[in-house]
Amino acid sequence: RHSLSFSFFLSLSPSIYLSISLTPDKIDVQEGSEVSGDEIRRCQKGHFSSGGVGAKCIPCLPNQYQSKEGASQCNNCKDGFFSEEGASDCTSCEGHSNQLVCQGTTGKCQETKELNKVYGSQYYVWPVAVAGATVEQQCQYNKEKKASKTCATVDGKTAYAKTDFSNCDSKVTGDIDKISNKNVDPNTAKEISEEIKNVAVENGDVMNNENVAQTADILDNLIEKSGDDVEEIVRENIIKTVDGINERTSSEELEQGNSAFRITESVKNLGDKISEKSGDRLIVENSVGLAVLSPTEAQTSTTSVVIKSKTKDSFADAELGTGSNYQHTIFTADVPNSEKKPVTAALYSDDKLFPSPNTTDNLEGDFIKQALGDSEKGDIQMIASIIADVSYANKRNRTDLNGILQMTYQYDFSVETHYKMAYTYTEECNYYHPESKTWKTDGCETKVFVDEAGEKTVNCSCNHMTSFAVMLTFSSDYDVSEDYASHILLAISLGCLICTIIAYLPAKDLLKKRTVRLNLLLATSLIFAIVTFYFMEIIVVKSLKTGQAPKTASIECIVIAFLMNYFWLCQIAWMVTEAVVMYIMLVSRVENSHISRYMLKFNTACWGIPLIFPIAGVSWGGTHFANPKTCFLNLPYAYATFYTPVVLAILFNIVVFIRVWYSVNYNQAQMGKVPQSDIDRRKKQLKFAITVMTLLGTAWIFGFFLIIEQLNMKWLRWIFILLNSTQGIWIFILYVIMNESLRKVWLQLITNSSTSSHSTVPYSRSKGGFPNSKTKETTVKTTKTDTIPLSGASNEYKNNMPPPEDDSHIYEVISNPDVVSRLSDKSNPKI
């Protein structure tokens, strides 16, 4: 035990001493200790303390225990054990089946720590509990009362429900109680308005709904008892108080009860009181304003309220009246006023004091939930303009208007949606119904005008008076099945691409062919692109599950965007290479079309050149290169480093393939003696190449349109999904299933039989190929069992043969009429 009744004496002069006494509520104690009277002592068993100024030891909650003294926390009981509050040990459930924690295994809530700054400065620790159990804890600011939390099972999931703090005081409950108990009169109004203003402005974030309702009572009392007119400083303090609540108090607290409605009523009461005096007045803070306009003799039956500001999105610097030098008109109201009475308009920058279950204050968060499939698909509503509560003649919610209330709102609204969600929105005039806490449209007509600068003006014509605003309703045709289809098809494509590469491994002769190698490298680049896409999805979903999309791209997001840009361009580069090879062989008719070390040159070009574009994009844009929401390219970097080279490559391939197609058909017409099988095979290969180019290229053409929000339609997205996600499947079908040569290789492997009894010519020979240059002599078995040596074939032909490392000689046979003529001449004894 340590005594607190002591003093320090500092000698300031021979006759003056300074005495400092430490009181218990000012002592900062360590964890596991408490202040008790004039002593500091350790917590007993079954209790704990987190330490701090004036800390107290708290009993362990039910189903928790602490067997040691001086503990800073309690431990949970193991399964099959239970405890009462303040226990130093746990008891076995045997013989205690009446205990809820011992009944069955219906699911449990895990230990949860909760910090709610409105109701405490320390964590509320909720222990392990079974479904149906309600756990209680002492309130931190009024320990005689308790907060409670229920462990519930909803949709098969057991978890703690929302905490009930209704019995608990907030941090400022005591301060507001003191202010509320003060006597209000014209002499004390200024002081009291200052005090309540300070509470709201400085501690509005720790006010609960009861504090707000109590504050409304204090404001109404100030307005009523301030004399004939409310002093200027008191008016400003009242508006600042409401502004502090609107800006700092949590929406969760304002949605409870009717405290939000009561605080807006206080603003109306202030407007009624000061409108009894002549003169136009405007009091504005950051989010709340009050305008009062007195009619003049020049006005007939309409009073106009005009609010202007320096900037379009500013509210605090607003001015009243048409004579203002400010150019941006944010609100106008033409009030039918045959009674020639003052018109008041309470203004709010947002709808926080007008809670409704149908509107959102986190538009981006709702977009994310729908994009991830975490919420049901449906329209999303949001208040997009200031809220104006208009009245005149000190009468509220009038429906006996002699005419129509005309209100005009100007706003500049834009929203960034998730890349999967294409939204459209409509504007509509609404009014607030406080009893049901909903926004309604009856009695109002909406007209929307757009000026040359694209700025929208919404005109609301209503036959009654209340709180009005412009509501935006967002709708989308997005379907989560789009995601499922895309992921499933891409997984199948990835498997097909891997199978394509594996399928060619046993076909040694086919692997020597240039076109086969190009196709396999194309498949490889596509594999890399799909794998990168899955990593992109993981990073994006991880980011979105935080509930708020990041504003700047992370390093990992930039890396993914870089790799996506690179591998998709590599894929396009291999398509271009195949087109170039076909052109060289079939159009240019080079006598010897062999390209020395061609694979080295092709790999350098197709893996190297695409690298230039993402490097340039990152150097140009830095962290702006990647879209933080999608981890793909931001505009305009996507145009410069991706879509421009893709479009140019597609146009190039189209020109080349048209020219090659013409050349193949022209040669067939000019050389009637060319073996039909060779030309048919070249045509088939050309068709495959064109098909692959069409699938790969067309997908990104549709993808280009999808980044334009106005064109992001459901049918267009499905076309993109089907084209882009099935590329690997089509490559497998074209180059494996429809490849007769490859089928025969696998048939031989499966049947484990040899075809040597039919022909001594190598397999590639039966397909129109030529013997390897290292073979000195090859024989062909004829029906007369005679053999014809091919080594004695025309030297002229041999000299024209290309190197045998690939199938480029097939292109030469088709494109060289002289060679074809000599090979087709049956009178030549050497053939």
XYZ file of C-alpha atoms in Angstrom, residues 424-672:
249
model
C -26.213 5.342 -64.971
C -27.955 7.852 -62.749
C -31.017 10.077 -62.838
C -31.789 13.302 -60.949
C -35.044 13.729 -59.079
C -36.421 16.319 -56.675
C -37.229 14.854 -53.252
C -38.472 16.083 -49.904
C -37.768 14.617 -46.479
C -40.489 12.916 -44.446
C -39.200 12.953 -40.823
C -41.795 10.553 -39.377
C -40.798 7.712 -41.704
C -37.207 8.918 -42.227
C -37.542 8.586 -45.988
C -37.229 10.833 -49.031
C -40.337 11.171 -51.192
C -41.257 12.743 -54.530
C -45.012 13.370 -54.446
C -45.978 16.978 -55.080
C -42.707 17.782 -56.876
C -41.768 17.987 -60.557
C -38.187 17.754 -61.828
C -36.585 19.483 -64.817
C -32.881 19.156 -65.698
C -30.958 21.667 -67.830
C -27.368 21.371 -69.064
C -25.446 24.448 -70.179
C -22.671 24.637 -72.775
C -20.003 23.998 -70.126
C -21.725 20.772 -69.125
C -22.882 22.102 -65.755
C -26.274 20.793 -64.667
C -29.108 22.854 -63.235
C -32.037 21.062 -61.591
C -35.328 22.898 -61.233
C -37.798 21.639 -58.631
C -41.420 22.755 -58.722
C -43.271 21.726 -55.541
C -46.722 22.482 -54.110
C -45.692 22.272 -50.441
C -42.898 23.331 -48.081
C -40.456 21.089 -46.236
C -36.809 19.994 -46.632
C -35.920 19.628 -50.328
C -32.902 18.229 -52.176
C -31.850 16.613 -55.445
C -31.610 12.845 -55.231
C -29.393 10.812 -57.566
C -30.457 7.233 -58.198
C -27.735 4.933 -59.526
C -28.575 1.762 -61.393
C -26.391 -0.878 -63.007
C -26.866 -3.951 -65.175
C -23.798 -5.617 -63.651
C -24.152 -9.290 -62.767
C -21.786 -11.251 -60.522
C -22.099 -14.159 -62.986
C -19.834 -12.135 -65.293
C -17.029 -12.569 -62.780
C -17.727 -16.260 -62.306
C -17.798 -16.906 -66.058
C -14.593 -14.955 -66.625
C -12.655 -16.774 -63.911
C -13.887 -20.231 -64.905
C -13.168 -19.728 -68.619
C -9.732 -18.279 -67.912
C -8.897 -21.273 -65.705
C -9.945 -23.629 -68.513
C -7.919 -21.565 -71.009
C -4.868 -21.758 -68.766
C -5.207 -25.529 -68.581
C -5.633 -25.778 -72.355
C -2.509 -23.685 -72.992
C -0.424 -25.870 -70.694
C -1.818 -28.980 -72.399
C -0.942 -27.470 -75.784
C 2.725 -27.181 -74.824
C 2.765 -30.667 -73.298
C 1.099 -32.139 -76.397
C 3.998 -31.072 -78.635
C 6.798 -32.400 -76.425
C 6.836 -35.942 -77.935
C 6.550 -34.588 -81.533
C 10.272 -33.981 -82.160
C 9.851 -33.512 -85.903
C 7.035 -31.016 -85.455
C 9.060 -29.044 -82.905
C 11.616 -28.352 -85.637
C 9.056 -26.393 -87.603
C 9.219 -22.648 -87.379
C 5.460 -22.115 -87.219
C 5.083 -24.638 -84.393
C 7.716 -22.874 -82.340
C 6.054 -19.517 -82.918
C 2.668 -20.883 -81.857
C 4.089 -22.412 -78.677
C 5.777 -19.148 -77.743
C 2.469 -17.351 -78.355
C 0.812 -19.802 -75.961
C 3.569 -19.210 -73.409
C 3.055 -15.435 -73.425
C -0.671 -15.980 -72.988
C -0.009 -18.233 -69.974
C 2.032 -15.484 -68.350
C -0.740 -12.951 -69.056
C -3.474 -15.130 -67.493
C -1.394 -15.885 -64.386
C -0.707 -12.154 -63.992
C -4.442 -11.487 -64.327
C -5.188 -13.801 -61.399
C -2.582 -12.020 -59.277
C -4.239 -8.740 -60.283
C -7.627 -10.017 -59.074
C -6.143 -11.104 -55.751
C -4.607 -7.678 -55.133
C -7.733 -5.783 -56.235
C -10.123 -7.873 -54.140
C -7.813 -7.617 -51.127
C -7.801 -3.847 -51.524
C -11.546 -3.539 -52.048
C -12.394 -5.695 -49.031
C -11.074 -2.898 -46.849
C -14.306 -1.105 -47.832
C -12.580 1.802 -49.508
C -10.682 1.826 -52.766
C -7.165 3.288 -52.483
C -6.521 6.729 -53.926
C -3.016 5.949 -55.163
C -1.613 2.741 -56.603
C 0.597 0.582 -54.380
C 3.939 -0.814 -55.535
C 2.451 -4.278 -56.045
C -0.396 -2.741 -58.056
C 2.067 -0.901 -60.307
C 4.073 -4.121 -60.834
C 0.921 -5.994 -61.846
C -0.087 -3.248 -64.290
C 3.442 -3.305 -65.725
C 3.348 -7.101 -66.240
C -0.175 -7.053 -67.700
C 0.890 -4.390 -70.179
C 4.037 -6.344 -71.053
C 2.691 -9.888 -71.460
C -0.365 -8.871 -73.500
C 1.921 -6.950 -75.852
C 4.235 -9.995 -76.074
C 1.251 -12.022 -77.196
C 0.469 -9.474 -79.895
C 4.145 -9.418 -80.926
C 4.180 -13.184 -81.581
C 1.089 -12.779 -83.771
C 2.882 -10.101 -85.778
C 5.942 -12.353 -86.106
C 3.861 -15.189 -87.539
C 2.370 -12.808 -90.068
C 5.844 -11.575 -91.063
C 7.117 -15.147 -91.519
C 4.175 -15.994 -93.752
C 4.737 -12.887 -95.800
C 8.440 -13.641 -96.336
C 7.729 -17.207 -97.424
C 4.640 -16.778 -99.531
C 4.694 -13.234 -100.884
C 8.269 -12.002 -101.195
C 9.334 -15.323 -102.835
C 12.889 -15.099 -101.600
C 14.956 -17.773 -103.350
C 16.406 -18.931 -100.069
C 14.093 -17.910 -97.251
C 16.283 -19.198 -94.486
C 16.870 -16.736 -91.622
C 20.041 -17.497 -89.713
C 19.539 -17.891 -85.965
C 15.928 -16.946 -86.487
C 14.681 -18.093 -83.044
C 17.212 -15.871 -81.294
C 16.125 -12.902 -83.397
C 12.416 -13.616 -82.965
C 12.715 -14.052 -79.171
C 14.750 -10.877 -78.850
C 12.134 -8.915 -80.792
C 8.981 -10.407 -79.244
C 10.182 -10.381 -75.637
C 12.248 -7.208 -75.917
C 10.279 -4.652 -77.922
C 7.076 -4.927 -75.794
C 9.182 -4.128 -72.729
C 9.763 -0.605 -74.041
C 6.111 0.434 -73.642
C 5.500 -0.313 -69.924
C 8.937 1.071 -69.032
C 8.042 4.288 -70.838
C 4.629 4.339 -69.120
C 6.048 3.956 -65.594
C 8.738 6.564 -66.321
C 6.049 8.910 -67.622
C 3.316 8.396 -65.043
C 5.035 7.053 -61.935
C 2.395 6.018 -59.380
C -0.313 7.327 -61.713
C 0.596 4.679 -64.308
C -1.685 2.129 -62.610
C -5.335 2.550 -61.651
C -5.456 1.838 -57.875
C -8.948 0.357 -58.187
C -8.160 -2.103 -60.979
C -4.346 -2.439 -61.043
C -4.593 -2.013 -64.807
C -3.410 0.989 -66.779
C -4.720 4.463 -66.099
C -5.786 6.691 -68.942
C -4.026 8.184 -70.896
C -1.204 5.681 -70.293
C -3.426 2.841 -71.513
C -3.908 4.637 -74.831
C -0.204 5.335 -75.318
C 1.410 2.130 -74.029
C -1.206 -0.510 -74.789
C -4.115 0.274 -77.087
C -2.085 2.197 -79.666
C 0.455 -0.641 -80.291
C -2.348 -3.238 -80.193
C -4.454 -1.400 -82.783
C -1.413 -0.824 -85.028
C -0.442 -4.499 -84.766
C -3.958 -5.642 -85.636
C -4.107 -3.348 -88.666
C -0.672 -4.576 -89.798
C -1.730 -8.231 -89.487
C -4.929 -7.597 -91.411
C -2.979 -6.088 -94.329
C -0.407 -8.907 -94.289
C -2.964 -11.707 -94.119
C -4.972 -10.227 -96.972
C -1.816 -10.109 -99.068
C -0.783 -13.643 -98.087
C -4.241 -15.021 -98.757
C -4.215 -13.486 -102.217
C -0.742 -14.903 -102.906
C -1.708 -18.440 -101.906
C -4.818 -18.431 -104.082
C -2.945 -16.738 -106.992
C -0.194 -19.379 -106.950
C -2.747 -22.141 -106.909
C -4.385 -20.704 -110.010
C -1.039 -20.238 -111.823
C 0.439 -23.630 -110.941
C -2.059 -26.338 -111.641
